[in-house]
JSON list of C-alpha atoms in Angstrom, two decimals:
[
{"chain": "A", "resi": 113, "resn": "UNK", "atom": "CA", "xyz": [-12.46, -11.29, 19.68]},
{"chain": "A", "resi": 114, "resn": "UNK", "atom": "CA", "xyz": [-13.12, -8.43, 17.28]},
{"chain": "A", "resi": 115, "resn": "UNK", "atom": "CA", "xyz": [-12.05, -8.88, 13.66]},
{"chain": "A", "resi": 116, "resn": "UNK", "atom": "CA", "xyz": [-11.97, -6.66, 10.57]},
{"chain": "A", "resi": 117, "resn": "UNK", "atom": "CA", "xyz": [-11.83, -7.92, 7.00]},
{"chain": "A", "resi": 118, "resn": "UNK", "atom": "CA", "xyz": [-10.49, -5.43, 4.46]},
{"chain": "A", "resi": 119, "resn": "UNK", "atom": "CA", "xyz": [-8.62, -5.21, 1.18]},
{"chain": "A", "resi": 120, "resn": "UNK", "atom": "CA", "xyz": [-4.88, -4.51, 1.57]},
{"chain": "A", "resi": 121, "resn": "UNK", "atom": "CA", "xyz": [-4.59, -0.85, 0.56]},
{"chain": "A", "resi": 122, "resn": "UNK", "atom": "CA", "xyz": [-1.21, 0.59, -0.41]},
{"chain": "A", "resi": 123, "resn": "UNK", "atom": "CA", "xyz": [-1.17, 3.31, 2.24]},
{"chain": "A", "resi": 124, "resn": "UNK", "atom": "CA", "xyz": [-3.83, 3.56, 4.90]},
{"chain": "A", "resi": 125, "resn": "UNK", "atom": "CA", "xyz": [-5.99, 6.58, 5.54]},
{"chain": "A", "resi": 126, "resn": "UNK", "atom": "CA", "xyz": [-6.71, 7.59, 9.15]},
{"chain": "A", "resi": 127, "resn": "UNK", "atom": "CA", "xyz": [-9.90, 5.51, 9.41]},
{"chain": "A", "resi": 128, "resn": "UNK", "atom": "CA", "xyz": [-8.02, 2.43, 8.22]},
{"chain": "A", "resi": 129, "resn": "UNK", "atom": "CA", "xyz": [-5.41, 2.99, 10.95]},
{"chain": "A", "resi": 130, "resn": "UNK", "atom": "CA", "xyz": [-8.15, 3.48, 13.55]},
{"chain": "A", "resi": 131, "resn": "UNK", "atom": "CA", "xyz": [-9.74, 0.21, 12.46]},
{"chain": "A", "resi": 132, "resn": "UNK", "atom": "CA", "xyz": [-6.37, -1.58, 12.71]},
{"chain": "A", "resi": 133, "resn": "UNK", "atom": "CA", "xyz": [-5.94, -0.27, 16.26]},
{"chain": "A", "resi": 134, "resn": "UNK", "atom": "CA", "xyz": [-9.49, -1.17, 17.33]},
{"chain": "A", "resi": 135, "resn": "UNK", "atom": "CA", "xyz": [-9.54, -4.87, 16.43]},
{"chain": "A", "resi": 136, "resn": "UNK", "atom": "CA", "xyz": [-7.85, -8.02, 17.67]},
{"chain": "A", "resi": 137, "resn": "UNK", "atom": "CA", "xyz": [-7.54, -9.63, 14.23]},
{"chain": "A", "resi": 138, "resn": "UNK", "atom": "CA", "xyz": [-7.10, -7.89, 10.89]},
{"chain": "A", "resi": 139, "resn": "UNK", "atom": "CA", "xyz": [-7.84, -10.11, 7.88]},
{"chain": "A", "resi": 140, "resn": "UNK", "atom": "CA", "xyz": [-6.64, -9.07, 4.42]},
{"chain": "A", "resi": 141, "resn": "UNK", "atom": "CA", "xyz": [-9.29, -9.84, 1.81]},
{"chain": "A", "resi": 142, "resn": "UNK", "atom": "CA", "xyz": [-6.89, -10.31, -1.07]},
{"chain": "A", "resi": 143, "resn": "UNK", "atom": "CA", "xyz": [-8.57, -13.03, -3.14]},
{"chain": "A", "resi": 144, "resn": "UNK", "atom": "CA", "xyz": [-11.14, -10.64, -4.65]},
{"chain": "A", "resi": 145, "resn": "UNK", "atom": "CA", "xyz": [-11.02, -8.85, -7.99]},
{"chain": "A", "resi": 146, "resn": "UNK", "atom": "CA", "xyz": [-8.47, -6.07, -8.30]},
{"chain": "A", "resi": 147, "resn": "UNK", "atom": "CA", "xyz": [-10.26, -2.79, -9.07]},
{"chain": "A", "resi": 148, "resn": "UNK", "atom": "CA", "xyz": [-8.49, -0.45, -11.47]},
{"chain": "A", "resi": 149, "resn": "UNK", "atom": "CA", "xyz": [-8.34, 3.11, -10.13]},
{"chain": "A", "resi": 150, "resn": "UNK", "atom": "CA", "xyz": [-9.10, 1.80, -6.65]},
{"chain": "A", "resi": 151, "resn": "UNK", "atom": "CA", "xyz": [-7.08, 2.25, -3.47]},
{"chain": "A", "resi": 152, "resn": "UNK", "atom": "CA", "xyz": [-5.05, -0.96, -3.62]},
{"chain": "A", "resi": 153, "resn": "UNK", "atom": "CA", "xyz": [-2.17, 0.61, -5.54]},
{"chain": "A", "resi": 154, "resn": "UNK", "atom": "CA", "xyz": [-2.65, 4.33, -4.99]},
{"chain": "A", "resi": 155, "resn": "UNK", "atom": "CA", "xyz": [-3.54, 7.06, -2.55]},
{"chain": "A", "resi": 156, "resn": "UNK", "atom": "CA", "xyz": [-3.63, 10.83, -2.36]},
{"chain": "A", "resi": 157, "resn": "UNK", "atom": "CA", "xyz": [-1.05, 12.91, -0.53]},
{"chain": "A", "resi": 158, "resn": "UNK", "atom": "CA", "xyz": [-0.61, 16.63, 0.02]},
{"chain": "A", "resi": 159, "resn": "UNK", "atom": "CA", "xyz": [2.31, 18.29, -1.71]},
{"chain": "A", "resi": 160, "resn": "UNK", "atom": "CA", "xyz": [2.74, 22.05, -1.21]},
{"chain": "A", "resi": 161, "resn": "UNK", "atom": "CA", "xyz": [-0.89, 22.32, -0.17]},
{"chain": "A", "resi": 162, "resn": "UNK", "atom": "CA", "xyz": [-2.33, 20.55, -3.19]},
{"chain": "A", "resi": 163, "resn": "UNK", "atom": "CA", "xyz": [-3.58, 16.99, -3.58]},
{"chain": "A", "resi": 164, "resn": "UNK", "atom": "CA", "xyz": [-1.35, 14.68, -5.64]},
{"chain": "A", "resi": 165, "resn": "UNK", "atom": "CA", "xyz": [-1.85, 11.05, -6.55]},
{"chain": "A", "resi": 166, "resn": "UNK", "atom": "CA", "xyz": [0.78, 8.59, -5.37]},
{"chain": "A", "resi": 167, "resn": "UNK", "atom": "CA", "xyz": [0.27, 5.67, -7.73]},
{"chain": "A", "resi": 168, "resn": "UNK", "atom": "CA", "xyz": [2.40, 2.56, -8.01]},
{"chain": "A", "resi": 169, "resn": "UNK", "atom": "CA", "xyz": [1.85, 1.01, -11.44]},
{"chain": "A", "resi": 170, "resn": "UNK", "atom": "CA", "xyz": [0.61, -2.57, -11.53]},
{"chain": "A", "resi": 171, "resn": "UNK", "atom": "CA", "xyz": [1.51, -4.93, -14.37]},
{"chain": "A", "resi": 172, "resn": "UNK", "atom": "CA", "xyz": [-1.26, -5.36, -16.89]},
{"chain": "A", "resi": 173, "resn": "UNK", "atom": "CA", "xyz": [-3.44, -8.43, -16.37]},
{"chain": "A", "resi": 174, "resn": "UNK", "atom": "CA", "xyz": [-6.98, -9.50, -17.13]},
{"chain": "A", "resi": 175, "resn": "UNK", "atom": "CA", "xyz": [-9.53, -7.41, -15.21]},
{"chain": "A", "resi": 176, "resn": "UNK", "atom": "CA", "xyz": [-10.83, -10.37, -13.20]},
{"chain": "A", "resi": 177, "resn": "UNK", "atom": "CA", "xyz": [-7.43, -11.36, -11.79]},
{"chain": "A", "resi": 178, "resn": "UNK", "atom": "CA", "xyz": [-7.53, -11.16, -7.98]},
{"chain": "A", "resi": 179, "resn": "UNK", "atom": "CA", "xyz": [-5.43, -8.76, -5.91]},
{"chain": "A", "resi": 180, "resn": "UNK", "atom": "CA", "xyz": [-3.22, -11.61, -4.65]},
{"chain": "A", "resi": 181, "resn": "UNK", "atom": "CA", "xyz": [-2.37, -12.54, -8.26]},
{"chain": "A", "resi": 182, "resn": "UNK", "atom": "CA", "xyz": [-1.34, -9.03, -9.33]},
{"chain": "A", "resi": 183, "resn": "UNK", "atom": "CA", "xyz": [2.21, -7.66, -9.35]},
{"chain": "A", "resi": 184, "resn": "UNK", "atom": "CA", "xyz": [3.69, -4.19, -9.14]},
{"chain": "A", "resi": 185, "resn": "UNK", "atom": "CA", "xyz": [5.61, -2.98, -12.16]},
{"chain": "A", "resi": 186, "resn": "UNK", "atom": "CA", "xyz": [9.07, -2.84, -10.63]},
{"chain": "A", "resi": 187, "resn": "UNK", "atom": "CA", "xyz": [10.63, -0.47, -13.17]},
{"chain": "A", "resi": 188, "resn": "UNK", "atom": "CA", "xyz": [13.28, 1.56, -11.28]},
{"chain": "A", "resi": 189, "resn": "UNK", "atom": "CA", "xyz": [11.93, 4.77, -12.84]},
{"chain": "A", "resi": 190, "resn": "UNK", "atom": "CA", "xyz": [8.68, 4.28, -10.93]},
{"chain": "A", "resi": 191, "resn": "UNK", "atom": "CA", "xyz": [10.61, 3.98, -7.65]},
{"chain": "A", "resi": 192, "resn": "UNK", "atom": "CA", "xyz": [12.53, 7.16, -8.40]},
{"chain": "A", "resi": 193, "resn": "UNK", "atom": "CA", "xyz": [9.31, 9.03, -9.22]},
{"chain": "A", "resi": 194, "resn": "UNK", "atom": "CA", "xyz": [7.65, 7.86, -6.00]},
{"chain": "A", "resi": 195, "resn": "UNK", "atom": "CA", "xyz": [10.73, 8.70, -3.91]},
{"chain": "A", "resi": 196, "resn": "UNK", "atom": "CA", "xyz": [10.90, 12.20, -5.43]},
{"chain": "A", "resi": 197, "resn": "UNK", "atom": "CA", "xyz": [7.20, 12.82, -4.84]},
{"chain": "A", "resi": 198, "resn": "UNK", "atom": "CA", "xyz": [7.44, 11.70, -1.22]},
{"chain": "A", "resi": 199, "resn": "UNK", "atom": "CA", "xyz": [10.62, 13.74, -0.62]},
{"chain": "A", "resi": 200, "resn": "UNK", "atom": "CA", "xyz": [8.94, 16.87, -2.01]},
{"chain": "A", "resi": 201, "resn": "UNK", "atom": "CA", "xyz": [5.76, 16.32, 0.01]},
{"chain": "A", "resi": 202, "resn": "UNK", "atom": "CA", "xyz": [7.48, 15.32, 3.25]},
{"chain": "A", "resi": 203, "resn": "UNK", "atom": "CA", "xyz": [10.99, 16.80, 3.32]},
{"chain": "A", "resi": 204, "resn": "UNK", "atom": "CA", "xyz": [13.54, 15.75, 5.89]},
{"chain": "A", "resi": 205, "resn": "UNK", "atom": "CA", "xyz": [15.66, 12.72, 6.74]},
{"chain": "A", "resi": 206, "resn": "UNK", "atom": "CA", "xyz": [13.05, 10.98, 8.91]},
{"chain": "A", "resi": 207, "resn": "UNK", "atom": "CA", "xyz": [10.39, 11.16, 6.19]},
{"chain": "A", "resi": 208, "resn": "UNK", "atom": "CA", "xyz": [12.90, 9.99, 3.59]},
{"chain": "A", "resi": 209, "resn": "UNK", "atom": "CA", "xyz": [13.92, 7.02, 5.73]},
{"chain": "A", "resi": 210, "resn": "UNK", "atom": "CA", "xyz": [10.29, 6.10, 6.39]},
{"chain": "A", "resi": 211, "resn": "UNK", "atom": "CA", "xyz": [9.35, 6.31, 2.72]},
{"chain": "A", "resi": 212, "resn": "UNK", "atom": "CA", "xyz": [12.25, 4.05, 1.77]},
{"chain": "A", "resi": 213, "resn": "UNK", "atom": "CA", "xyz": [11.72, 1.59, 4.64]},
{"chain": "A", "resi": 214, "resn": "UNK", "atom": "CA", "xyz": [7.95, 1.57, 4.53]},
{"chain": "A", "resi": 215, "resn": "UNK", "atom": "CA", "xyz": [7.12, 1.87, 0.86]},
{"chain": "A", "resi": 216, "resn": "UNK", "atom": "CA", "xyz": [10.03, 1.48, -1.53]},
{"chain": "A", "resi": 217, "resn": "UNK", "atom": "CA", "xyz": [12.02, -1.36, 0.05]},
{"chain": "A", "resi": 218, "resn": "UNK", "atom": "CA", "xyz": [9.07, -3.77, 0.25]},
{"chain": "A", "resi": 219, "resn": "UNK", "atom": "CA", "xyz": [8.46, -3.24, -3.46]},
{"chain": "A", "resi": 220, "resn": "UNK", "atom": "CA", "xyz": [12.07, -4.05, -4.30]},
{"chain": "A", "resi": 221, "resn": "UNK", "atom": "CA", "xyz": [12.25, -7.16, -2.11]},
{"chain": "A", "resi": 222, "resn": "UNK", "atom": "CA", "xyz": [10.45, -10.31, -3.18]},
{"chain": "A", "resi": 223, "resn": "UNK", "atom": "CA", "xyz": [8.48, -10.67, -6.39]},
{"chain": "A", "resi": 224, "resn": "UNK", "atom": "CA", "xyz": [6.36, -7.52, -6.11]},
{"chain": "A", "resi": 225, "resn": "UNK", "atom": "CA", "xyz": [3.09, -9.30, -5.35]},
{"chain": "A", "resi": 226, "resn": "UNK", "atom": "CA", "xyz": [0.59, -6.51, -4.65]},
{"chain": "A", "resi": 227, "resn": "UNK", "atom": "CA", "xyz": [-1.16, -8.26, -1.74]},
{"chain": "A", "resi": 228, "resn": "UNK", "atom": "CA", "xyz": [2.08, -9.29, -0.04]},
{"chain": "A", "resi": 229, "resn": "UNK", "atom": "CA", "xyz": [3.75, -5.89, -0.45]},
{"chain": "A", "resi": 230, "resn": "UNK", "atom": "CA", "xyz": [0.72, -4.00, 0.84]},
{"chain": "A", "resi": 231, "resn": "UNK", "atom": "CA", "xyz": [0.19, -6.37, 3.77]},
{"chain": "A", "resi": 232, "resn": "UNK", "atom": "CA", "xyz": [3.88, -6.04, 4.64]},
{"chain": "A", "resi": 233, "resn": "UNK", "atom": "CA", "xyz": [3.67, -2.24, 4.58]},
{"chain": "A", "resi": 234, "resn": "UNK", "atom": "CA", "xyz": [0.62, -2.31, 6.85]},
{"chain": "A", "resi": 235, "resn": "UNK", "atom": "CA", "xyz": [2.24, -4.78, 9.28]},
{"chain": "A", "resi": 236, "resn": "UNK", "atom": "CA", "xyz": [5.37, -2.63, 9.46]},
{"chain": "A", "resi": 237, "resn": "UNK", "atom": "CA", "xyz": [3.35, 0.51, 10.03]},
{"chain": "A", "resi": 238, "resn": "UNK", "atom": "CA", "xyz": [1.31, -1.17, 12.77]},
{"chain": "A", "resi": 239, "resn": "UNK", "atom": "CA", "xyz": [4.50, -2.32, 14.52]},
{"chain": "A", "resi": 240, "resn": "UNK", "atom": "CA", "xyz": [6.00, 1.18, 14.27]},
{"chain": "A", "resi": 241, "resn": "UNK", "atom": "CA", "xyz": [2.85, 2.59, 15.88]},
{"chain": "A", "resi": 242, "resn": "UNK", "atom": "CA", "xyz": [2.83, -0.05, 18.64]},
{"chain": "A", "resi": 243, "resn": "UNK", "atom": "CA", "xyz": [-0.40, -1.74, 17.55]},
{"chain": "A", "resi": 244, "resn": "UNK", "atom": "CA", "xyz": [-0.97, -5.26, 18.88]},
{"chain": "A", "resi": 245, "resn": "UNK", "atom": "CA", "xyz": [-3.35, -6.40, 16.16]},
{"chain": "A", "resi": 246, "resn": "UNK", "atom": "CA", "xyz": [-2.68, -9.80, 14.58]},
{"chain": "A", "resi": 247, "resn": "UNK", "atom": "CA", "xyz": [-2.76, -9.95, 10.79]},
{"chain": "A", "resi": 248, "resn": "UNK", "atom": "CA", "xyz": [-4.05, -12.76, 8.60]},
{"chain": "A", "resi": 249, "resn": "UNK", "atom": "CA", "xyz": [-4.16, -13.32, 4.83]}
]
C-alpha cells in the first residue's frame, strides 16, 4: 500500500492531483497549525491571462489553532465574490456548475469547518476524475 499524508488544500494544483492518483490511501493532515497566507484557504487562478488570488476568508482565531478547528467566514458576500471571480475566469455553464457544486455548495452546507470542507472538495474532485484513492482524516 502506498500512502500520502498532506494538508487539505482548498483547490489542488496539478502535482496534488497527480499525488492523489498515484497512491492507495490519502491522509489529510488536518490537526496541525493553520498557516496564514498558506494554501489551505486560497489558491491562484488565471483570469484574462493574469494571475488572481482566489481566497476564502477564514474566521479569526488564535494563530496556533489547528486547521481542523478553523472555520470559513460564511458571509454571503464572500460567496458572491468567489462565484463572480470563477465565472469571469472560466466562463460557461459547465464551469459555473462545477464551481457551485465543487466549491461554493460545500461551504454553505455544514458548519464551514475548513478541514471538512476542503476534504469534501478533494473527495468530490477525485470521484469526478475517476480516482480510486481512499481518503482518511
